[in-house]
mmCIF file of C-alpha atoms in Angstrom:
data_model
loop_
_atom_site.group_PDB
_atom_site.id
_atom_site.type_symbol
_atom_site.label_atom_id
_atom_site.label_comp_id
_atom_site.label_asym_id
_atom_site.label_seq_id
_atom_site.Cartn_x
_atom_site.Cartn_y
_atom_site.Cartn_z
ATOM 1 C CA MET A 1 -33.545 74.272 -15.166
ATOM 2 C CA LYS A 2 -34.529 73.367 -18.740
ATOM 3 C CA THR A 3 -37.120 70.589 -19.212
ATOM 4 C CA HIS A 4 -37.445 68.676 -22.507
ATOM 5 C CA ASN A 5 -40.815 66.914 -22.972
ATOM 6 C CA VAL A 6 -41.496 63.673 -24.845
ATOM 7 C CA THR A 7 -44.379 61.216 -25.122
ATOM 8 C CA VAL A 8 -44.187 57.453 -25.555
ATOM 9 C CA ALA A 9 -47.051 55.742 -27.380
ATOM 10 C CA GLU A 10 -46.940 52.394 -29.129
ATOM 11 C CA ARG A 11 -43.241 52.314 -28.092
ATOM 12 C CA VAL A 12 -42.494 55.379 -30.242
ATOM 13 C CA ILE A 13 -40.917 58.555 -28.802
ATOM 14 C CA ASN A 14 -42.285 61.902 -29.999
ATOM 15 C CA HIS A 15 -41.148 65.421 -29.085
ATOM 16 C CA PRO A 16 -41.838 68.933 -30.401
ATOM 17 C CA HIS A 17 -40.170 70.057 -33.607
ATOM 18 C CA ASN A 18 -36.906 71.969 -33.355
ATOM 19 C CA GLU A 19 -36.292 70.732 -29.793
ATOM 20 C CA ARG A 20 -32.702 71.626 -29.028
ATOM 21 C CA ALA A 21 -30.211 71.370 -26.172
ATOM 22 C CA ILE A 22 -27.127 73.501 -25.645
ATOM 23 C CA ALA A 23 -23.832 71.691 -25.159
ATOM 24 C CA ARG A 24 -21.730 71.784 -21.997
ATOM 25 C CA ASN A 25 -24.626 72.342 -19.581
ATOM 26 C CA VAL A 26 -24.180 70.216 -16.469
ATOM 27 C CA LYS A 27 -27.155 68.838 -14.507
ATOM 28 C CA ALA A 28 -29.290 71.693 -15.833
ATOM 29 C CA ASP A 29 -31.393 69.768 -18.400
ATOM 30 C CA THR A 30 -34.110 67.256 -17.533
ATOM 31 C CA LEU A 31 -36.235 64.975 -19.672
ATOM 32 C CA HIS A 32 -39.916 64.531 -18.782
ATOM 33 C CA ALA A 33 -41.631 61.529 -20.442
ATOM 34 C CA GLU A 34 -45.314 60.613 -20.585
ATOM 35 C CA PHE A 35 -45.953 56.850 -21.130
ATOM 36 C CA ASP A 36 -48.991 54.954 -22.352
ATOM 37 C CA ASP A 37 -50.597 52.181 -20.242
ATOM 38 C CA GLU A 38 -48.224 49.475 -21.443
ATOM 39 C CA TRP A 39 -45.418 50.916 -19.328
ATOM 40 C CA LYS A 40 -47.450 50.942 -16.133
ATOM 41 C CA GLY A 41 -47.040 47.152 -15.837
ATOM 42 C CA ALA A 42 -43.229 47.318 -15.674
ATOM 43 C CA ASN A 43 -41.348 46.746 -12.438
ATOM 44 C CA SER A 44 -38.317 48.910 -13.311
ATOM 45 C CA TRP A 45 -37.351 51.416 -16.085
ATOM 46 C CA ILE A 46 -34.130 52.682 -17.681
ATOM 47 C CA ALA A 47 -33.508 55.744 -19.898
ATOM 48 C CA VAL A 48 -30.558 55.296 -22.287
ATOM 49 C CA PHE A 49 -28.912 58.528 -23.564
ATOM 50 C CA SER A 50 -26.275 58.558 -26.343
ATOM 51 C CA ASN A 51 -24.378 61.275 -28.212
ATOM 52 C CA GLY A 52 -21.607 60.101 -30.525
ATOM 53 C CA GLY A 53 -19.727 57.427 -28.658
ATOM 54 C CA THR A 54 -20.926 58.472 -25.224
ATOM 55 C CA VAL A 55 -23.688 56.293 -23.760
ATOM 56 C CA LYS A 56 -25.282 56.676 -20.291
ATOM 57 C CA ARG A 57 -27.971 54.468 -18.775
ATOM 58 C CA ILE A 58 -30.071 56.165 -16.063
ATOM 59 C CA SER A 59 -32.526 54.358 -13.782
ATOM 60 C CA MET A 60 -35.892 56.065 -13.417
ATOM 61 C CA THR A 61 -39.254 55.604 -11.687
ATOM 62 C CA VAL A 62 -42.568 55.874 -13.524
ATOM 63 C CA THR A 63 -45.375 57.245 -11.360
ATOM 64 C CA ASN A 64 -48.888 57.700 -12.710
ATOM 65 C CA GLY A 65 -47.538 57.086 -16.230
ATOM 66 C CA ALA A 66 -44.799 59.783 -16.055
ATOM 67 C CA ALA A 67 -41.129 60.030 -15.158
ATOM 68 C CA THR A 68 -38.534 62.798 -15.018
ATOM 69 C CA VAL A 69 -34.764 62.234 -15.217
ATOM 70 C CA THR A 70 -31.732 64.499 -15.409
ATOM 71 C CA ILE A 71 -29.950 64.339 -18.803
ATOM 72 C CA PRO A 72 -26.351 63.145 -18.213
ATOM 73 C CA TRP A 73 -23.938 66.026 -18.764
ATOM 74 C CA GLU A 74 -21.540 63.632 -20.525
ATOM 75 C CA CYS A 75 -24.071 63.298 -23.394
ATOM 76 C CA LEU A 76 -24.201 67.136 -23.663
ATOM 77 C CA GLU A 77 -20.441 67.604 -23.567
ATOM 78 C CA ARG A 78 -20.167 68.131 -27.382
ATOM 79 C CA PRO A 79 -22.563 69.209 -30.139
ATOM 80 C CA GLY A 80 -24.351 66.426 -32.017
ATOM 81 C CA ALA A 81 -27.451 64.286 -32.110
ATOM 82 C CA LEU A 82 -28.804 63.276 -28.707
ATOM 83 C CA TYR A 83 -30.722 60.033 -28.799
ATOM 84 C CA VAL A 84 -32.817 58.579 -25.989
ATOM 85 C CA SER A 85 -34.572 55.245 -25.662
ATOM 86 C CA PHE A 86 -36.572 53.684 -22.830
ATOM 87 C CA VAL A 87 -36.447 50.104 -21.514
ATOM 88 C CA GLY A 88 -39.118 48.592 -19.282
ATOM 89 C CA TYR A 89 -38.710 45.279 -17.416
ATOM 90 C CA LEU A 90 -41.867 43.255 -16.840
ATOM 91 C CA SER A 91 -42.373 40.169 -14.685
ATOM 92 C CA GLY A 92 -41.175 36.808 -15.997
ATOM 93 C CA ASN A 93 -38.031 38.346 -17.644
ATOM 94 C CA ALA A 94 -40.193 40.215 -20.183
ATOM 95 C CA ARG A 95 -38.787 43.480 -21.571
ATOM 96 C CA ILE A 96 -40.160 46.347 -23.720
ATOM 97 C CA VAL A 97 -37.971 48.812 -25.649
ATOM 98 C CA THR A 98 -38.822 51.973 -27.593
ATOM 99 C CA GLN A 99 -38.070 52.438 -31.267
ATOM 100 C CA LYS A 100 -34.930 54.352 -32.235
ATOM 101 C CA MET A 101 -35.752 58.037 -32.478
ATOM 102 C CA ALA A 102 -36.386 59.063 -36.074
ATOM 103 C CA ARG A 103 -35.696 62.673 -35.055
ATOM 104 C CA PRO A 104 -33.158 62.986 -32.187
ATOM 105 C CA PHE A 105 -32.572 66.093 -30.110
ATOM 106 C CA LEU A 106 -30.109 68.538 -31.577
ATOM 107 C CA VAL A 107 -27.250 69.522 -29.283
ATOM 108 C CA VAL A 108 -25.856 72.850 -30.460
ATOM 109 C CA GLU A 109 -22.491 74.323 -29.661
ATOM 110 C CA SER A 110 -22.283 76.549 -26.596
ATOM 111 C CA GLY A 111 -20.363 79.689 -25.948
ATOM 112 C CA GLU A 112 -16.993 79.735 -24.209
ATOM 113 C CA VAL A 113 -16.947 78.076 -20.778
ATOM 114 C CA ASP A 114 -14.597 78.916 -17.940
ATOM 115 C CA GLY A 115 -13.001 75.682 -16.771
ATOM 116 C CA GLY A 116 -13.003 72.146 -18.022
ATOM 117 C CA ALA A 117 -15.483 69.295 -17.901
ATOM 118 C CA ALA A 118 -17.480 68.415 -14.775
ATOM 119 C CA ALA A 119 -15.486 66.312 -12.304
ATOM 120 C CA ASN A 120 -18.244 64.021 -10.994
ATOM 121 C CA PRO A 121 -19.664 61.545 -13.535
ATOM 122 C CA SER A 122 -23.391 61.068 -13.867
ATOM 123 C CA PRO A 123 -24.838 57.898 -12.349
ATOM 124 C CA ASP A 124 -24.948 55.002 -14.775
ATOM 125 C CA VAL A 125 -26.893 51.782 -14.360
ATOM 126 C CA VAL A 126 -23.960 49.646 -15.546
ATOM 127 C CA MET A 127 -21.486 51.437 -13.330
ATOM 128 C CA ASP A 128 -23.946 51.175 -10.460
ATOM 129 C CA ALA A 129 -24.309 47.463 -11.172
ATOM 130 C CA LEU A 130 -20.520 46.998 -11.204
ATOM 131 C CA ALA A 131 -20.276 48.999 -8.014
ATOM 132 C CA ALA A 132 -23.015 46.836 -6.529
ATOM 133 C CA VAL A 133 -21.128 43.695 -7.632
ATOM 134 C CA ASN A 134 -17.919 45.004 -6.106
ATOM 135 C CA GLU A 135 -19.802 45.948 -2.989
ATOM 136 C CA SER A 136 -21.352 42.478 -2.924
ATOM 137 C CA LYS A 137 -17.895 40.915 -3.294
ATOM 138 C CA ALA A 138 -16.613 43.051 -0.464
ATOM 139 C CA SER A 139 -19.656 42.149 1.593
ATOM 140 C CA ALA A 140 -19.143 38.476 0.760
ATOM 141 C CA ALA A 141 -15.490 38.676 1.805
ATOM 142 C CA ALA A 142 -16.471 40.436 5.008
ATOM 143 C CA ALA A 143 -19.205 37.838 5.561
ATOM 144 C CA GLU A 144 -16.687 35.038 4.967
ATOM 145 C CA ALA A 145 -14.276 36.605 7.473
ATOM 146 C CA SER A 146 -17.132 37.072 9.887
ATOM 147 C CA ALA A 147 -18.212 33.461 9.323
ATOM 148 C CA LYS A 148 -14.682 32.245 10.058
ATOM 149 C CA ALA A 149 -14.574 34.400 13.151
ATOM 150 C CA SER A 150 -18.008 33.110 14.110
ATOM 151 C CA ALA A 151 -16.814 29.540 13.523
ATOM 152 C CA GLY A 152 -13.866 30.176 15.818
ATOM 153 C CA ALA A 153 -16.179 31.760 18.332
ATOM 154 C CA ALA A 154 -18.536 28.803 17.919
ATOM 155 C CA ASP A 155 -15.677 26.406 18.671
ATOM 156 C CA GLU A 156 -14.810 28.433 21.750
ATOM 157 C CA SER A 157 -18.495 28.521 22.671
ATOM 158 C CA ALA A 158 -18.706 24.760 22.210
ATOM 159 C CA ALA A 159 -15.695 24.303 24.481
ATOM 160 C CA SER A 160 -17.228 26.712 26.980
ATOM 161 C CA ALA A 161 -20.540 24.874 26.684
ATOM 162 C CA ALA A 162 -18.803 21.557 27.382
ATOM 163 C CA ALA A 163 -17.052 23.079 30.391
ATOM 164 C CA ALA A 164 -20.349 24.610 31.483
ATOM 165 C CA LYS A 165 -22.030 21.211 31.096
ATOM 166 C CA ARG A 166 -19.352 19.610 33.281
ATOM 167 C CA SER A 167 -19.781 22.407 35.826
ATOM 168 C CA ALA A 168 -23.573 21.973 35.647
ATOM 169 C CA GLU A 169 -23.257 18.211 36.218
ATOM 170 C CA SER A 170 -20.918 18.853 39.142
ATOM 171 C CA ALA A 171 -23.317 21.499 40.470
ATOM 172 C CA GLU A 172 -26.205 19.057 40.036
ATOM 173 C CA GLN A 173 -24.354 16.397 42.044
ATOM 174 C CA SER A 174 -23.481 18.987 44.669
ATOM 175 C CA ALA A 175 -27.092 20.185 44.722
ATOM 176 C CA SER A 176 -28.319 16.591 45.065
ATOM 177 C CA SER A 177 -25.905 16.026 47.949
ATOM 178 C CA SER A 178 -26.943 19.329 49.506
ATOM 179 C CA ALA A 179 -30.600 18.363 49.101
ATOM 180 C CA ALA A 180 -29.970 15.032 50.866
ATOM 181 C CA SER A 181 -28.082 16.839 53.641
ATOM 182 C CA ALA A 182 -30.872 19.387 53.895
ATOM 183 C CA LYS A 183 -33.455 16.574 54.073
ATOM 184 C CA GLN A 184 -31.458 14.833 56.816
ATOM 185 C CA SER A 185 -31.026 18.159 58.630
ATOM 186 C CA ALA A 186 -34.745 18.754 58.342
ATOM 187 C CA SER A 187 -35.413 15.275 59.779
ATOM 188 C CA ASP A 188 -32.943 15.898 62.615
ATOM 189 C CA ALA A 189 -34.481 19.288 63.203
ATOM 190 C CA SER A 190 -37.931 17.698 63.312
ATOM 191 C CA LYS A 191 -36.722 15.139 65.875
ATOM 192 C CA SER A 192 -34.985 17.877 67.860
ATOM 193 C CA GLU A 193 -38.154 19.930 67.681
ATOM 194 C CA GLY A 194 -40.160 16.962 69.062
ATOM 195 C CA ALA A 195 -37.639 16.444 71.852
ATOM 196 C CA ALA A 196 -37.652 20.148 72.591
ATOM 197 C CA LYS A 197 -41.468 20.094 72.691
ATOM 198 C CA LYS A 198 -41.431 17.178 75.124
ATOM 199 C CA ALA A 199 -38.788 18.945 77.233
ATOM 200 C CA GLU A 200 -40.864 22.100 77.126
ATOM 201 C CA ASP A 201 -43.985 20.172 78.190
ATOM 202 C CA SER A 202 -42.019 18.466 80.971
ATOM 203 C CA ALA A 203 -40.614 21.811 82.089
ATOM 204 C CA ALA A 204 -44.107 23.302 82.048
ATOM 205 C CA ALA A 205 -45.454 20.351 84.080
ATOM 206 C CA ALA A 206 -42.530 20.618 86.486
ATOM 207 C CA LYS A 207 -43.115 24.344 86.796
ATOM 208 C CA GLU A 208 -46.825 23.760 87.408
ATOM 209 C CA SER A 209 -46.017 21.064 89.977
ATOM 210 C CA ALA A 210 -43.451 23.328 91.631
ATOM 211 C CA GLU A 211 -45.933 26.146 91.736
ATOM 212 C CA GLY A 212 -48.534 23.770 93.222
ATOM 213 C CA CYS A 213 -45.977 22.592 95.769
ATOM 214 C CA ALA A 214 -45.107 26.172 96.557
ATOM 215 C CA VAL A 215 -48.799 26.965 97.079
ATOM 216 C CA LYS A 216 -49.194 23.867 99.234
ATOM 217 C CA ALA A 217 -46.037 24.739 101.148
ATOM 218 C CA GLU A 218 -47.277 28.270 101.641
ATOM 219 C CA GLN A 219 -50.639 26.897 102.809
ATOM 220 C CA ALA A 220 -48.812 24.454 105.062
ATOM 221 C CA VAL A 221 -46.845 27.340 106.520
ATOM 222 C CA LYS A 222 -50.100 29.221 107.072
ATOM 223 C CA ASP A 223 -51.708 26.113 108.562
ATOM 224 C CA ALA A 224 -48.645 25.575 110.766
ATOM 225 C CA ASN A 225 -48.730 29.188 111.885
ATOM 226 C CA ALA A 226 -52.472 28.901 112.507
ATOM 227 C CA ALA A 227 -51.924 25.614 114.354
ATOM 228 C CA LYS A 228 -49.186 27.252 116.345
ATOM 229 C CA GLU A 229 -51.458 30.133 117.134
ATOM 230 C CA THR A 230 -54.231 27.674 117.994
ATOM 231 C CA SER A 231 -51.788 25.650 120.034
ATOM 232 C CA ASP A 232 -50.530 28.755 121.742
ATOM 233 C CA ALA A 233 -54.108 29.838 122.401
ATOM 234 C CA ALA A 234 -54.967 26.355 123.603
ATOM 235 C CA SER A 235 -51.895 26.348 125.789
ATOM 236 C CA GLU A 236 -52.874 29.742 127.086
ATOM 237 C CA ARG A 237 -56.406 28.537 127.708
ATOM 238 C CA ALA A 238 -55.046 25.372 129.280
ATOM 239 C CA ASN A 239 -52.793 27.452 131.479
ATOM 240 C CA GLN A 240 -55.712 29.668 132.332
ATOM 241 C CA ALA A 241 -57.888 26.601 132.940
ATOM 242 C CA ALA A 242 -55.154 25.100 135.043
ATOM 243 C CA ALA A 243 -54.855 28.304 136.952
ATOM 244 C CA SER A 244 -58.618 28.467 137.290
ATOM 245 C CA ALA A 245 -58.726 24.814 138.277
ATOM 246 C CA SER A 246 -55.996 25.452 140.765
ATOM 247 C CA GLY A 247 -57.946 28.414 142.072
ATOM 248 C CA ALA A 248 -61.117 26.369 142.114
ATOM 249 C CA ALA A 249 -59.286 23.571 143.855
ATOM 250 C CA SER A 250 -58.011 26.042 146.364
ATOM 251 C CA SER A 251 -61.484 27.471 146.724
ATOM 252 C CA ALA A 252 -62.881 23.947 146.996
ATOM 253 C CA ASN A 253 -60.286 23.069 149.564
ATOM 254 C CA ALA A 254 -61.095 26.226 151.430
ATOM 255 C CA ALA A 255 -64.819 25.537 151.088
ATOM 256 C CA ALA A 256 -64.266 21.952 152.175
ATOM 257 C CA SER A 257 -62.220 23.090 155.141
ATOM 258 C CA ALA A 258 -64.840 25.639 155.976
ATOM 259 C CA ALA A 259 -67.570 23.098 155.528
ATOM 260 C CA LEU A 260 -65.669 20.677 157.684
ATOM 261 C CA GLN A 261 -65.170 23.340 160.304
ATOM 262 C CA ILE A 262 -68.821 24.262 160.141
ATOM 263 C CA ALA A 263 -69.795 20.593 160.344
ATOM 264 C CA ASN A 264 -67.639 20.128 163.393
ATOM 265 C CA ASN A 265 -69.151 23.193 164.927
ATOM 266 C CA VAL A 266 -72.612 21.945 164.067
ATOM 267 C CA ALA A 267 -71.731 18.596 165.576
ATOM 268 C CA GLN A 268 -70.500 20.284 168.699
ATOM 269 C CA GLY A 269 -73.486 22.665 168.635
ATOM 270 C CA ALA A 270 -71.211 25.643 168.239
ATOM 271 C CA ALA A 271 -71.977 26.731 164.626
ATOM 272 C CA GLY A 272 -73.457 30.175 164.261
ATOM 273 C CA SER A 273 -75.167 32.180 161.477
ATOM 274 C CA SER A 274 -71.909 33.796 160.482
ATOM 275 C CA ASP A 275 -70.404 30.428 159.862
ATOM 276 C CA MET A 276 -73.309 29.455 157.615
ATOM 277 C CA ALA A 277 -73.032 32.720 155.621
ATOM 278 C CA LYS A 278 -69.305 32.181 155.180
ATOM 279 C CA GLN A 279 -69.918 28.695 153.900
ATOM 280 C CA LYS A 280 -72.542 29.923 151.402
ATOM 281 C CA GLN A 281 -70.105 32.569 150.171
ATOM 282 C CA GLN A 282 -67.387 30.027 149.664
ATOM 283 C CA ILE A 283 -69.811 27.712 147.832
ATOM 284 C CA ALA A 284 -70.891 30.597 145.566
ATOM 285 C CA GLU A 285 -67.253 31.396 144.754
ATOM 286 C CA LEU A 286 -66.654 27.716 144.039
ATOM 287 C CA TYR A 287 -69.575 27.539 141.568
ATOM 288 C CA GLY A 288 -68.410 30.780 139.934
ATOM 289 C CA GLU A 289 -64.955 29.313 139.393
ATOM 290 C CA ILE A 290 -66.477 26.112 138.002
ATOM 291 C CA ALA A 291 -68.648 28.115 135.570
ATOM 292 C CA ASN A 292 -65.623 30.091 134.317
ATOM 293 C CA ILE A 293 -63.507 26.949 133.972
ATOM 294 C CA THR A 294 -66.113 24.918 132.083
ATOM 295 C CA GLY A 295 -67.578 27.855 130.131
ATOM 296 C CA GLY A 296 -71.084 26.635 131.047
ATOM 297 C CA PHE A 297 -73.852 27.882 133.229
ATOM 298 C CA ARG A 298 -74.256 26.327 136.725
ATOM 299 C CA TYR A 299 -77.333 26.278 138.954
ATOM 300 C CA SER A 300 -77.292 25.684 142.695
ATOM 301 C CA ASP A 301 -79.778 26.454 145.446
ATOM 302 C CA GLY A 302 -81.794 28.941 143.315
ATOM 303 C CA VAL A 303 -78.703 30.705 141.958
ATOM 304 C CA ILE A 304 -77.453 30.642 138.331
ATOM 305 C CA TYR A 305 -73.707 30.970 138.014
ATOM 306 C CA CYS A 306 -72.621 32.491 134.647
ATOM 307 C CA PRO A 307 -69.214 32.169 132.963
ATOM 308 C CA SER A 308 -67.621 35.582 132.381
ATOM 309 C CA SER A 309 -66.993 34.601 128.698
ATOM 310 C CA LYS A 310 -70.725 34.531 127.972
ATOM 311 C CA VAL A 311 -72.222 37.153 130.291
ATOM 312 C CA SER A 312 -71.059 40.665 131.052
ATOM 313 C CA ALA A 313 -72.577 42.972 133.695
ATOM 314 C CA SER A 314 -72.884 46.735 133.616
ATOM 315 C CA GLY A 315 -74.689 48.167 136.645
ATOM 316 C CA SER A 316 -78.011 46.340 136.949
ATOM 317 C CA ALA A 317 -77.948 45.134 133.294
ATOM 318 C CA LEU A 318 -76.700 41.764 132.086
ATOM 319 C CA THR A 319 -75.596 41.139 128.441
ATOM 320 C CA PHE A 320 -75.614 37.489 127.273
ATOM 321 C CA GLY A 321 -73.460 36.114 124.490
ATOM 322 C CA SER A 322 -74.625 34.771 121.104
ATOM 323 C CA THR A 323 -75.015 31.232 122.465
ATOM 324 C CA CYS A 324 -77.892 32.363 124.623
ATOM 325 C CA THR A 325 -81.337 32.761 123.047
ATOM 326 C CA ALA A 326 -84.687 34.136 124.150
ATOM 327 C CA SER A 327 -88.143 32.990 123.009
ATOM 328 C CA GLY A 328 -91.146 34.661 124.600
ATOM 329 C CA THR A 329 -90.707 34.483 128.399
ATOM 330 C CA SER A 330 -88.084 31.676 128.120
ATOM 331 C CA ILE A 331 -84.305 32.220 128.125
ATOM 332 C CA THR A 332 -82.033 29.410 126.972
ATOM 333 C CA LEU A 333 -78.545 29.631 128.462
ATOM 334 C CA LYS A 334 -75.748 27.704 126.681
#
């Protein structure tokens, strides 16, 4: 790669003496330019190369006051004088341009070359601008088509939006109706819940009452059974008392008969000691029966007659029931 150096000061281009380029080199020669401070204020830069009737404009970038561009091969296609100038564009449409070179580069003839000219042209600012314009036109056409398509889509969207609005209004009415139905259902449910609560309370009270009745019935059954048992026991005791009374009556009758007999004998002066002993025995039996029937203690002629329910005998020992009490030398018999 061959580099040709120039400097730009006071808008004048300078390069070493006898600076030459060989014709028919393609993309193998570059131009390196050093600029003074004036060029640092530009926003964009262009290098313009010309040789005979061939002119190429190349965009370049100046960094730290320097720029390097490739010399267009079209301007090296034939021997001749190669001119270059630089254009800088400042803000506010201001432009700076270099002076025409007083001493251009010399392009000398080359040796024989196999093949023809290079097929791909070098980039040119004008051609790039035209390409950009064409591209912009194509983009504008595409944008217009897209806008028309978008307009059609917008119309369809508007129609869909209108339909959606109608559906939304219908849905809103349906939702309002559903809300009213839900509110009514909630009210009915609340009433049903209150009725159910009352029914539940009534059922609980009825259950409690039934359970109480069942307990009372069970107690009544127990009381009836106990009463029956008491009645049966009373009947048994009554029967026993009746039997005892009957026995006592019999004994009394016998004692009365014996007493009558003994009285007659006494009256006739025929009563003996055996008759008196028999009478005493019968009287003792009578008092014993009376004590058993009444359940109380009886006393007669120095003898205490004890009911068998309150006194039991074992040999020479007597055992009194809980109704009898002792205090010192006194015994209370009940």
